[in-house]
Coordinates of C-alpha atoms and ligand atoms in Angstrom, one line a residue:
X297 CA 19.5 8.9 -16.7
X298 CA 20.1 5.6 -16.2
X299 CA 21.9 4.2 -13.0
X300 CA 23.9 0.1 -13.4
X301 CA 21.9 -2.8 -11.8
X302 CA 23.1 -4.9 -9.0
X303 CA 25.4 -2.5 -8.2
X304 CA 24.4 -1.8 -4.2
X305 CA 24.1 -4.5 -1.6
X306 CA 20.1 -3.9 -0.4
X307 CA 19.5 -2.2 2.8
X308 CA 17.5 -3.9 5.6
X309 CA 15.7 -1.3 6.8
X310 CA 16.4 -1.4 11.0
X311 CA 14.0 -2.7 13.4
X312 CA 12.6 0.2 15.5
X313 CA 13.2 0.3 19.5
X314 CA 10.7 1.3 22.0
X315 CA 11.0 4.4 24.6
X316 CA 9.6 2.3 27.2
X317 CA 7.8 -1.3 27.4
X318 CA 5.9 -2.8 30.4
X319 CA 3.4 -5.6 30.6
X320 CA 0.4 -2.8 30.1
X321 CA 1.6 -1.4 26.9
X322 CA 4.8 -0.5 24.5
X323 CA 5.3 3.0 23.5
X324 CA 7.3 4.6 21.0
X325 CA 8.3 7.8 19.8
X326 CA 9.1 8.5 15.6
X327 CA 10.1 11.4 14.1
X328 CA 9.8 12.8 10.5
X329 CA 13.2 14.4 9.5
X330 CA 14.5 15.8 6.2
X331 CA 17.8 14.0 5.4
X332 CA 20.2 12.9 2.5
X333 CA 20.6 9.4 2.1
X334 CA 22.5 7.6 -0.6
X335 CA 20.5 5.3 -3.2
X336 CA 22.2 4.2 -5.4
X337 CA 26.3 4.1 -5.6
X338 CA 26.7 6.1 -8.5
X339 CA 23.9 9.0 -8.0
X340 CA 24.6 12.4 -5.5
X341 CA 23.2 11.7 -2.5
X342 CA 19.4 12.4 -2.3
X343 CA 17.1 14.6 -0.3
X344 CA 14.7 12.9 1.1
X345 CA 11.7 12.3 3.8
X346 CA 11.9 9.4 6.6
X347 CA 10.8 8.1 10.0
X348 CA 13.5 8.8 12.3
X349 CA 16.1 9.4 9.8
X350 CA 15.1 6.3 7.6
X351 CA 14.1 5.4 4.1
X352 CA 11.8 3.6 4.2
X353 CA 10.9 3.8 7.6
X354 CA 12.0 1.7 10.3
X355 CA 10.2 -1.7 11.0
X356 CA 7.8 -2.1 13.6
X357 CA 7.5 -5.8 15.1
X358 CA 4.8 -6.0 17.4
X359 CA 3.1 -8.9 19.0
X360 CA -1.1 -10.1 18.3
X361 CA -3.0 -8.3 21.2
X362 CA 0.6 -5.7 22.2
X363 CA -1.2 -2.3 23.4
X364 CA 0.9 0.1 21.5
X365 CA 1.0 4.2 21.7
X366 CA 3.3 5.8 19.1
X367 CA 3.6 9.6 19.1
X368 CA 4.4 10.6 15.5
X369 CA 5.6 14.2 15.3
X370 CA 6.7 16.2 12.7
X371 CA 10.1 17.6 12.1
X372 CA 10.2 18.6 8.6
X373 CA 11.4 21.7 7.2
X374 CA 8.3 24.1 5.8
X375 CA 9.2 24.0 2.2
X376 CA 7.8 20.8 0.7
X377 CA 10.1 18.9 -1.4
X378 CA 7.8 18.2 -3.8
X379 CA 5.6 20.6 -6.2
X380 CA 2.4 20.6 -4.7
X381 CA -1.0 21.6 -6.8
X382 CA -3.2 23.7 -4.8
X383 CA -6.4 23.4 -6.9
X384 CA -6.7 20.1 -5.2
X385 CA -8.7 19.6 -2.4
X386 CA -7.3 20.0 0.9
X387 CA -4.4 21.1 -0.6
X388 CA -5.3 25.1 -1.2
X389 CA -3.2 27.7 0.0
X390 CA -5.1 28.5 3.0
X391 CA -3.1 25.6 4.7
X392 CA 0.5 25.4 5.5
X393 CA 2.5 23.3 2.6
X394 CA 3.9 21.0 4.8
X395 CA 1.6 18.7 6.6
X396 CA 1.4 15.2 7.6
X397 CA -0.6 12.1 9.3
X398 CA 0.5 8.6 9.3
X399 CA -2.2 6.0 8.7
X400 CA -1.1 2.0 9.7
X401 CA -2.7 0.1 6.5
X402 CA -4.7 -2.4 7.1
X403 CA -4.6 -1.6 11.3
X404 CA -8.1 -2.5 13.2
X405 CA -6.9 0.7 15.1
X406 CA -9.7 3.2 16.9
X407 CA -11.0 6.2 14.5
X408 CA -8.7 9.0 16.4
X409 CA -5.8 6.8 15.8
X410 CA -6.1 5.6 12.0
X411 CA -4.7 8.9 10.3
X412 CA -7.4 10.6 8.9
X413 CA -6.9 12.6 6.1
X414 CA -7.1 16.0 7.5
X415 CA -5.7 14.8 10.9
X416 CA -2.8 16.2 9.5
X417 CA -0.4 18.6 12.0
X418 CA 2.4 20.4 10.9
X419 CA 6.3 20.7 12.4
X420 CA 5.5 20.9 16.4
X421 CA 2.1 20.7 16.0
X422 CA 1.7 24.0 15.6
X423 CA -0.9 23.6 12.9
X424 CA -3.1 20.9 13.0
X425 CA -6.4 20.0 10.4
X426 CA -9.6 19.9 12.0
X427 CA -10.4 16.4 12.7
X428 CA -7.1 16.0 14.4
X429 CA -7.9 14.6 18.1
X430 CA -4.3 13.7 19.4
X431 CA -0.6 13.4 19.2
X432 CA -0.4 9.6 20.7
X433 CA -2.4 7.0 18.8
X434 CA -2.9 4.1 20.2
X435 CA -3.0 0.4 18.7
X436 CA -4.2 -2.3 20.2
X437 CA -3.6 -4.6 17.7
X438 CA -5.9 -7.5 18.1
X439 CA -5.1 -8.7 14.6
X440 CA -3.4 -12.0 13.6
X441 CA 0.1 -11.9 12.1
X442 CA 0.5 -9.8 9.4
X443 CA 2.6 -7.3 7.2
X444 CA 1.0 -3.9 7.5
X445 CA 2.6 -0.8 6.5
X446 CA 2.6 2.5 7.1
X447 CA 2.9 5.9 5.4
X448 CA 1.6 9.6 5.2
X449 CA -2.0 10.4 4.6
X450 CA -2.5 13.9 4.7
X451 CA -5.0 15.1 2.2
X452 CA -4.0 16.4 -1.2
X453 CA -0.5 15.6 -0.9
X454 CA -0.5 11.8 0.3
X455 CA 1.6 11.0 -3.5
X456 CA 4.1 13.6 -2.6
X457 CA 4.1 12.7 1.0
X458 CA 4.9 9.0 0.1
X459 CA 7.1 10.0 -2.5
X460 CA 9.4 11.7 -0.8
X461 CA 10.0 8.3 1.6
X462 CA 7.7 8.5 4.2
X463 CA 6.9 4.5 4.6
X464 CA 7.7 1.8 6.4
X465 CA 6.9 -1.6 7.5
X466 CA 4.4 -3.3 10.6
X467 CA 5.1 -6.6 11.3
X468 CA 2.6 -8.3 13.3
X469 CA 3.3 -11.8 14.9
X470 CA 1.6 -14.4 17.0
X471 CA 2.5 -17.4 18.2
X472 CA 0.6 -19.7 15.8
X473 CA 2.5 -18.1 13.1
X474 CA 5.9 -19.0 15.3
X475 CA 4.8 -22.4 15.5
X476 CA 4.6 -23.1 11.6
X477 CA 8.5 -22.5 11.4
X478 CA 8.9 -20.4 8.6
X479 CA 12.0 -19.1 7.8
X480 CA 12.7 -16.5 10.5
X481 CA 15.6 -13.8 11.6
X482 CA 17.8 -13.1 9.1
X483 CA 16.4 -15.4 6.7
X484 CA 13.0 -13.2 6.9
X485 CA 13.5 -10.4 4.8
X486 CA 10.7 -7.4 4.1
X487 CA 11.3 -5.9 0.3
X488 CA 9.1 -2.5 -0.4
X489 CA 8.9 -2.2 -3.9
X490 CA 9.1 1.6 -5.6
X491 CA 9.4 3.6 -8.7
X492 CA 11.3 7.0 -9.0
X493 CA 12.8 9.5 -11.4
X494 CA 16.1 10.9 -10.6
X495 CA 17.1 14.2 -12.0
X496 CA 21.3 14.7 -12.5
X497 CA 22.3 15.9 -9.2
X498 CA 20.4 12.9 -7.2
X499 CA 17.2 15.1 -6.2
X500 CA 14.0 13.3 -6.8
X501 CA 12.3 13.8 -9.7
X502 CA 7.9 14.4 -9.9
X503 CA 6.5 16.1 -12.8
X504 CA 5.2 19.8 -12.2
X505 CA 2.6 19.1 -15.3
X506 CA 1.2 16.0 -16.9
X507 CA 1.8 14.9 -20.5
X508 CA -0.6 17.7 -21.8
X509 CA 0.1 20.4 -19.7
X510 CA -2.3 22.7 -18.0
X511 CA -1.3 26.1 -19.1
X512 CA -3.5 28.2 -16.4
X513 CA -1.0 26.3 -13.9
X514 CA 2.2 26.4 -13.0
X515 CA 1.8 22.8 -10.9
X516 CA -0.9 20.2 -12.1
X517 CA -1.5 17.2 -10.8
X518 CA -1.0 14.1 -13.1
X519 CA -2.6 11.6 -13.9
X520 CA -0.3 8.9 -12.6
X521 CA 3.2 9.4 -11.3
X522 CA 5.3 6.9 -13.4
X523 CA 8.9 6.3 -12.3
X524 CA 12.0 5.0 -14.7
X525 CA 14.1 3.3 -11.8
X526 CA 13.1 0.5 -9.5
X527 CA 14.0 0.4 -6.0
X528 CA 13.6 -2.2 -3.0
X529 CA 14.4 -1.0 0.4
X530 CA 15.4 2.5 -0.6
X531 CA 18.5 1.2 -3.4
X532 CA 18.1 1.1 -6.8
X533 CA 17.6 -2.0 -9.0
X534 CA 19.8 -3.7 -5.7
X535 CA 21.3 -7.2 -5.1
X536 CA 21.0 -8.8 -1.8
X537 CA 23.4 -12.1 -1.1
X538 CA 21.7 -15.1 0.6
X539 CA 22.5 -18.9 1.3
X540 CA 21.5 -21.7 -0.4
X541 CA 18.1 -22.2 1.4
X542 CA 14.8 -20.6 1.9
X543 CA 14.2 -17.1 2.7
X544 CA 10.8 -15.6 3.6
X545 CA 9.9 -12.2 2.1
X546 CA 7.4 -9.5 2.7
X547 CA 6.6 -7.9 -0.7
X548 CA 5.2 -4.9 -0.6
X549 CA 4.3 -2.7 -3.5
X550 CA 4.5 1.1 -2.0
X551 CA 4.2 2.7 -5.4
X552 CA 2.6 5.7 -6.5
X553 CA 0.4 4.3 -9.3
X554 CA 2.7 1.4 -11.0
X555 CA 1.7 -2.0 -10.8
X556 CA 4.2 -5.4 -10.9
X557 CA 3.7 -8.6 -11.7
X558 CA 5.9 -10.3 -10.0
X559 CA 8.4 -13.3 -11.5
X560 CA 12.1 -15.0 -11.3
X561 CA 14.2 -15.1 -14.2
X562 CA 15.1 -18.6 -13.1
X563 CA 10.8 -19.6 -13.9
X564 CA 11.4 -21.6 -9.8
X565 CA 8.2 -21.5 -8.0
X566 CA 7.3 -18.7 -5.6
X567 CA 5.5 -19.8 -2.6
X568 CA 3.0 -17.6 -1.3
X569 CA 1.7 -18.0 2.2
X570 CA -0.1 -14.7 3.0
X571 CA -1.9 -12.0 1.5
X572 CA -2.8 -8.2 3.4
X573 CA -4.0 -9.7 6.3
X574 CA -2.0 -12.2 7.2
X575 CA -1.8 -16.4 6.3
X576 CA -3.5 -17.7 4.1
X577 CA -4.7 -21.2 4.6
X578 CA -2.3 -23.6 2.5
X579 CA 1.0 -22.2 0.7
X580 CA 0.6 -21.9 -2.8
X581 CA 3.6 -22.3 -5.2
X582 CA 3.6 -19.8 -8.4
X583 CA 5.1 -18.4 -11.3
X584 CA 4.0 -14.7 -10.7
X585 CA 2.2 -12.5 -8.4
X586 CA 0.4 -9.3 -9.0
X587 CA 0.9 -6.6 -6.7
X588 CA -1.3 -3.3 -7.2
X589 CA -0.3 -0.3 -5.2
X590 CA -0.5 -1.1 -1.3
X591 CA -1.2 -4.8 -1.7
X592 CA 1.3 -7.3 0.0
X593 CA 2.2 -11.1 -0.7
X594 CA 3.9 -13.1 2.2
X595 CA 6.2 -15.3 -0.1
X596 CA 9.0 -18.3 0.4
X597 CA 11.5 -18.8 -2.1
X598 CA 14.1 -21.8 -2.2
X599 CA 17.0 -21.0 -3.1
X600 CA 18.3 -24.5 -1.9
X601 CA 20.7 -25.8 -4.9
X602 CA 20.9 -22.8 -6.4
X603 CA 24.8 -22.0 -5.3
X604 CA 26.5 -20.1 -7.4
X605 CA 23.7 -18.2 -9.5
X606 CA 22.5 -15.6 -9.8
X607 CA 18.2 -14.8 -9.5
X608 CA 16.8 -11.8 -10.9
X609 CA 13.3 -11.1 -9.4
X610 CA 11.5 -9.3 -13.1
X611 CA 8.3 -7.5 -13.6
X612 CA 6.5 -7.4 -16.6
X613 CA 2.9 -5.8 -16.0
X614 CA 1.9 -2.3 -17.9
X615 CA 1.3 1.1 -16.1
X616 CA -1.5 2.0 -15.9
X617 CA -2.5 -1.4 -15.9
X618 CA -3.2 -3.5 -17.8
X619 CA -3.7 -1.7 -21.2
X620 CA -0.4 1.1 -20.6
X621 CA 3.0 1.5 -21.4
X622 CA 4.8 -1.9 -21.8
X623 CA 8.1 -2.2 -19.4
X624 CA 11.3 -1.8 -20.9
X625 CA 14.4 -3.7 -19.6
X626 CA 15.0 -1.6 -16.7
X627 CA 11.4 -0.9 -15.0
X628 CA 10.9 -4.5 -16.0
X629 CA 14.0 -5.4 -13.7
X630 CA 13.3 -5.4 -9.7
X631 CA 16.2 -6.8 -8.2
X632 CA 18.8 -10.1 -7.9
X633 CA 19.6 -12.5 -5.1
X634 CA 23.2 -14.2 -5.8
X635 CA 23.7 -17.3 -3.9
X636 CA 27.0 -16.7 -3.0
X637 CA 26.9 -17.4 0.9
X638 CA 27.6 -20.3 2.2
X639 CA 25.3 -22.4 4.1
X640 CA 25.7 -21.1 7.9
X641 CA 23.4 -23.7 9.5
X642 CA 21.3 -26.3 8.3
X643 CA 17.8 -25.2 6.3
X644 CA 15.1 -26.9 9.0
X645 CA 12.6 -24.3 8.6
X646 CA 9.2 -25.1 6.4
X647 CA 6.7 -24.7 3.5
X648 CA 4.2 -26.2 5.6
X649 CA 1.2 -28.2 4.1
X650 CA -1.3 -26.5 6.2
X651 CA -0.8 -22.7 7.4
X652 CA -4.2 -21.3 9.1
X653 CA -7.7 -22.4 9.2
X654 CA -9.5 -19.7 6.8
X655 CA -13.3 -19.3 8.0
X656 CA -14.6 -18.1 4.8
X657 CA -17.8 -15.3 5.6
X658 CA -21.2 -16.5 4.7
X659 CA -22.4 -14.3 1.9
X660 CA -26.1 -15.1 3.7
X661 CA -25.7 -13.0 6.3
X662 CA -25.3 -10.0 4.6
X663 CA -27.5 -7.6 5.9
X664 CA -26.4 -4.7 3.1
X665 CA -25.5 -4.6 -0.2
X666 CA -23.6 -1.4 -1.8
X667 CA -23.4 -0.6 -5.3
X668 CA -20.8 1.6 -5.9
X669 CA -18.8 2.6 -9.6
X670 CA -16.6 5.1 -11.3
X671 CA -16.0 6.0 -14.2
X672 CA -13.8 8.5 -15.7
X673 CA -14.7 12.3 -15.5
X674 CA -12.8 15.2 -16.2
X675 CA -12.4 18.8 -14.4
X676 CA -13.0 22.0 -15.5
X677 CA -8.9 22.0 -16.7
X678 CA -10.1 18.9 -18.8
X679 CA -7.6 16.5 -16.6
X680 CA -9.2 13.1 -15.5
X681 CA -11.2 13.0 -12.6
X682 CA -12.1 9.2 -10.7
X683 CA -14.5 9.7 -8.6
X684 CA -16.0 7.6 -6.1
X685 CA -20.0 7.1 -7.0
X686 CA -19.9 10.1 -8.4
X687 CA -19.2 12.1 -5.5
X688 CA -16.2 14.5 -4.0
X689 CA -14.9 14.0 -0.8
X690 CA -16.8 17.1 0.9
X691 CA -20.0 15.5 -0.2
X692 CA -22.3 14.2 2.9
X693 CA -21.3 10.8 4.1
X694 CA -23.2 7.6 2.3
X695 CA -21.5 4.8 3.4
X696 CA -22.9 4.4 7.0
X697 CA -22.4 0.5 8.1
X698 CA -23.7 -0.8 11.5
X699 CA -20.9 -2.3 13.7
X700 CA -21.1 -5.5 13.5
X701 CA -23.0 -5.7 10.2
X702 CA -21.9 -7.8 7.1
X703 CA -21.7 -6.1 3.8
X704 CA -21.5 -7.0 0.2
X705 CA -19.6 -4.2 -1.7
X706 CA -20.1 -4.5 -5.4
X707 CA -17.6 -2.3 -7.1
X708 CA -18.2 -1.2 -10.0
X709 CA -15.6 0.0 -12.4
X710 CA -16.6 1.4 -16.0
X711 CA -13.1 2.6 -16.8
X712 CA -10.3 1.3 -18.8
X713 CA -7.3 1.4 -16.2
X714 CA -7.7 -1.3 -12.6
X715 CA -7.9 0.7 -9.5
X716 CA -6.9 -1.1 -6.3
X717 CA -9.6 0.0 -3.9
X718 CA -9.0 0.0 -0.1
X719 CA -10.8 -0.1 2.8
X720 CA -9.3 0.8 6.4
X721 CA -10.4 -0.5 9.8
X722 CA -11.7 -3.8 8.3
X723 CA -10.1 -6.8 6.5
X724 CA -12.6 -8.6 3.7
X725 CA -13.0 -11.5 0.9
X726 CA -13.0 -11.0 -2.2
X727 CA -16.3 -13.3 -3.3
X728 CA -15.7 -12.9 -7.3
X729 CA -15.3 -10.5 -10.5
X730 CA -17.9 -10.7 -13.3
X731 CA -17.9 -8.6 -16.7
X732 CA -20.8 -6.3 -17.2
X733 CA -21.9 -4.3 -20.3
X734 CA -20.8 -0.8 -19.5
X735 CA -22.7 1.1 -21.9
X736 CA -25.8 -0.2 -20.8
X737 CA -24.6 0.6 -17.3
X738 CA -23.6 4.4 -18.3
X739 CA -26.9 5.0 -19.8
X740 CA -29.4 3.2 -17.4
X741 CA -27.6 2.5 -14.5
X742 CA -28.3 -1.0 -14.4
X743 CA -25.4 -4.3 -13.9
X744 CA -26.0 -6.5 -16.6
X745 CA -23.6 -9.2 -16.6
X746 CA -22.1 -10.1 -19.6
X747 CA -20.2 -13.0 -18.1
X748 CA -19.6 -16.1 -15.5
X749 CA -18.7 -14.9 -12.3
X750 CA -15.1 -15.7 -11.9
X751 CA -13.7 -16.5 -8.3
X752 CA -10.6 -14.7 -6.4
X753 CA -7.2 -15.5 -7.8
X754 CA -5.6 -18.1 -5.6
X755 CA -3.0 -15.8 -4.6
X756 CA -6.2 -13.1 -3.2
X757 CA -7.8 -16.4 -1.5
X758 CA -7.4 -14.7 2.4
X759 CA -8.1 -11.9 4.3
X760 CA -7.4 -8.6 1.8
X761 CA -7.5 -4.8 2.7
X762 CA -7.0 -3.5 -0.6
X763 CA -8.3 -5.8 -4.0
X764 CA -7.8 -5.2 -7.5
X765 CA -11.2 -3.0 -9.4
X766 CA -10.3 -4.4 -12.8
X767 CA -11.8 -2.5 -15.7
X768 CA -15.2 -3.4 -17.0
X769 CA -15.9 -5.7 -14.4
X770 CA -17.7 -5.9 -11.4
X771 CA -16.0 -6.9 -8.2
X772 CA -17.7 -8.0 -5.0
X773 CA -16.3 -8.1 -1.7
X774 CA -17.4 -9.1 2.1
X775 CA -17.0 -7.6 5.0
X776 CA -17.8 -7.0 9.0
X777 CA -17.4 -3.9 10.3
X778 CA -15.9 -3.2 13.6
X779 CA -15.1 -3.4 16.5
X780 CA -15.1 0.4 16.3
X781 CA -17.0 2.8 15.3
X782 CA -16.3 6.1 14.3
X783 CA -15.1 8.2 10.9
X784 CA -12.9 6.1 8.8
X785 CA -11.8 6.3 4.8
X786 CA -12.3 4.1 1.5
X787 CA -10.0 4.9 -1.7
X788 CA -8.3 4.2 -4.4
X789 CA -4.7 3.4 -3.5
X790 CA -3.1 4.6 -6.8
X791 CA -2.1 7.7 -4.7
X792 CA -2.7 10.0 -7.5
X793 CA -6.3 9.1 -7.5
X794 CA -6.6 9.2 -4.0
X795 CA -5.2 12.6 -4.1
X796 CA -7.6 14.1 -6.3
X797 CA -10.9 12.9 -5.3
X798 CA -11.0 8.9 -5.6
X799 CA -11.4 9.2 -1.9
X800 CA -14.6 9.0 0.7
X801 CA -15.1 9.3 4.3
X802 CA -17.3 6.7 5.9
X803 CA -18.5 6.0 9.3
X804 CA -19.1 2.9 11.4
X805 CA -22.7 3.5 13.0
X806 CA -23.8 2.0 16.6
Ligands
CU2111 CU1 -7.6 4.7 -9.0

């Protein structure tokens, strides 16, 4: 079925209020509801997931250094939305369907606050997994500005989870970032990019069975979960109406498994000023960005001069990427702005020259380095299976870093399809990607480079929390861990690898 473009104006997902705020700390309370919200003008209404009644989620805005306590309880119904496959882990039938735990990506945020997988707790807390510690987390946000998100991480169920609408944006802002006088309140505008299947009558649509079914099951997990419709904000393929002047935008890829490559139909410049974790150190003006599952661009676009026109924001990269199914002319459609308002004030916001000094981390004082790879396996069902250096999730822990120790991760990836790896608790740089010959790396184990090493894109050149595996190649990234320790998660953030093993626990060390 396919729904008209540009037919609904897009939604601005609202920004969420606090119960209470003193000078000590801010506190706020969200639940997870089961509602039906309209997306798109011409489809039934849809069942869906959302933080307090919202798809996406509503947007936090918090301040660099705000102590924040959010209880996050579940009120969902205890029939999942969603077909879940109980031969993956932590998704058996000895636990109760309908489970959740929100994790703030990219957060520096203590252990017992980040989400972990089987933190989960159902409706009232009446069921909770066991390494769930307690109902209020607590940020403390000691992180400069940035656009984090945040979403469901229960384990096993994370795709479906996220599917059905539980995500939404967290804004963090500081005053240097105030001081660069970028465009701000309404012209400041966070996008979260999605793809879905609809069936008929408006309910979602996630296959029960991938392309070659599993006939021992009734409900197999796929491969990848590839959607036919685009939405921003919750709306189909929407429009959204802006002035004749800049507008800053949060992108945010919050898809299952599809990456976009981002681009204008008018070929104008975007401008990028940040990446995960915040500013990056100059703007940089472009003709595309690539946006793997979880990763986020801070962009300005101009649409000074532009009265009258119409912009179609257009995506053009293959799923899975980069050697899958070509888009067609609707998942290769995002959305359109239409200059159609008039100017309301005059445009004196920025693109300023210089943006935030980057210290770039000196790969000397490495005190580890971590060789990690996948490859593709299969199960005993002969469905794929990415795992993480060879290892399941209930495997003993490996990756054991010393807070306050710098590491150098090569990752190592010796299959076909780009994986967009992400770490939590820490930010790193991505130090290069180099090809290595893969079949002498299957049989021996040993990285033999087959070519240069290539430096970051400039559009990765900052702080990242999720980077781009691509296949064949090896990719090396820096990090310090801390300031807490404790028993965080690395992953794959196509969710459907994540789901089904591409996962690990690891633990910050004293
Ligand atoms: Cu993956």
């Amino acid at each position: 079925m396919i729904l008209p473009k540009f037919k609904d104006e897009i939604p601005i997902p609202p920004v969420i209020k606090p119960r209470r705020k003193n000078h000590l700390s801010t506190y706020y309370k969200v639940k997870m509801t089961q509602f039906k919200q309209s997306l798109h003008s011409e489809l039934p209404e849809t069942t869906v997931w959302g933080y307090e009644g919202s798809y996406p989620g509503p947007t936090f805005e918090v301040e660099s250094g705000e102590r924040v306590y959010i209880k996050w309880s579940n009120n969902l119904p205890p029939t999942h939305l969603l077909p879940i496959d109980h031969t993956v882990h932590g998704a058996h039938k000895d636990v109760p369907d309908v489970r959740t735990v929100v994790h703030v990506h990219g957060a520096s945020v203590e252990p017992d606050s980040d989400g972990y997988p089987e933190a989960w707790f159902t409706n009232g807390f009446e069921q909770v997994g066991p390494y769930f510690r307690k109902k209020v987390y607590q940020f403390d946000n000691n992180m400069r500005a940035c656009t984090l998100w945040y979403h469901d991480h229960t384990l096993g169920i994370t795709r479906l989870n996220v599917y059905a609408g539980l995500a939404g944006f967290y804004l963090i802002r500081d005053q240097r970032e105030r001081l660069l006088n970028l465009p701000n309140g309404k012209f400041e505008i966070p996008l979260i990019i999605q793809d879905k299947t609809f069936n008929k009558d408006g309910s979602l649509y996630y296959p029960t069975q991938p392309r070659k079914p599993v006939p021992e099951l009734e409900t197999s997990i796929v491969p990848e979960f590839i959607g036919d419709t685009i939405l921003v904000n919750g709306k189909v393929w929407p429009y959204l109406n802006v002035e004749p002047r800049k507008y800053r935008f949060r992108l945010l890829n919050g898809s299952n498994s599809r990456f976009y490559n981002i681009k204008l139909d008018s070929s104008q410049l975007i401008y990028q000023i940040g990446t995960d974790g915040g500013l990056m150190e100059y703007p940089i003006g472009v003709q595309e960005i690539m946006l793997s599952p979880a990763e986020r661009a801070d962009v300005i676009i101009d649409f000074t001069n532009l009265e009258g026109k119409n912009v179609i924001m257009i995506n053009d990269a293959p799923t899975p990427f980069p050697s899958g199914i070509a888009v067609d002319e609707n998942t290769g459609t995002v959305m359109q702005f239409r200059v159609t308002l008039p100017l309301s004030c005059i445009d004196t916001s920025v693109i300023p020259a210089n943006l935030v000094p980057l210290l770039k981390i000196n790969e000397q004082i490495a005190s580890k380095k971590r060789y990690l790879y996948f490859k593709e396996n299969t199960d005993k069902f002969g469905r794929p299976l990415m795992l993480l250096n060879n290892q399941h999730w209930d495997d003993p822990i490996t990756e054991n870093p010393k807070l306050g120790a710098t590491e150098i991760w090569y990752i190592i990836n010796a299959s076909p399809d780009s994986h967009p790896i992400h770490i939590h608790l820490i930010n790193f740089q991505i130090i290069d990607r180099r090809d290595f010959d893969v079949e002498k790396f299957n049989k021996e184990g040993i990285i033999q480079y087959t070519g240069p090493s290539t430096p970051p894109e400039l559009q990765e050149r900052g702080w990242k929390d999720t980077v781009r595996a691509n296949p064949y190649q090896v990719t090396r990234i820096i990090m310090k861990f801390g300031p807490y320790t404790g028993l965080y998660v690395w992953h794959c953030h196509v969710l459907e690898h994540e789901d089904y093993e591409m996962m690990r626990p690891y633990i910050v060390i004293k």
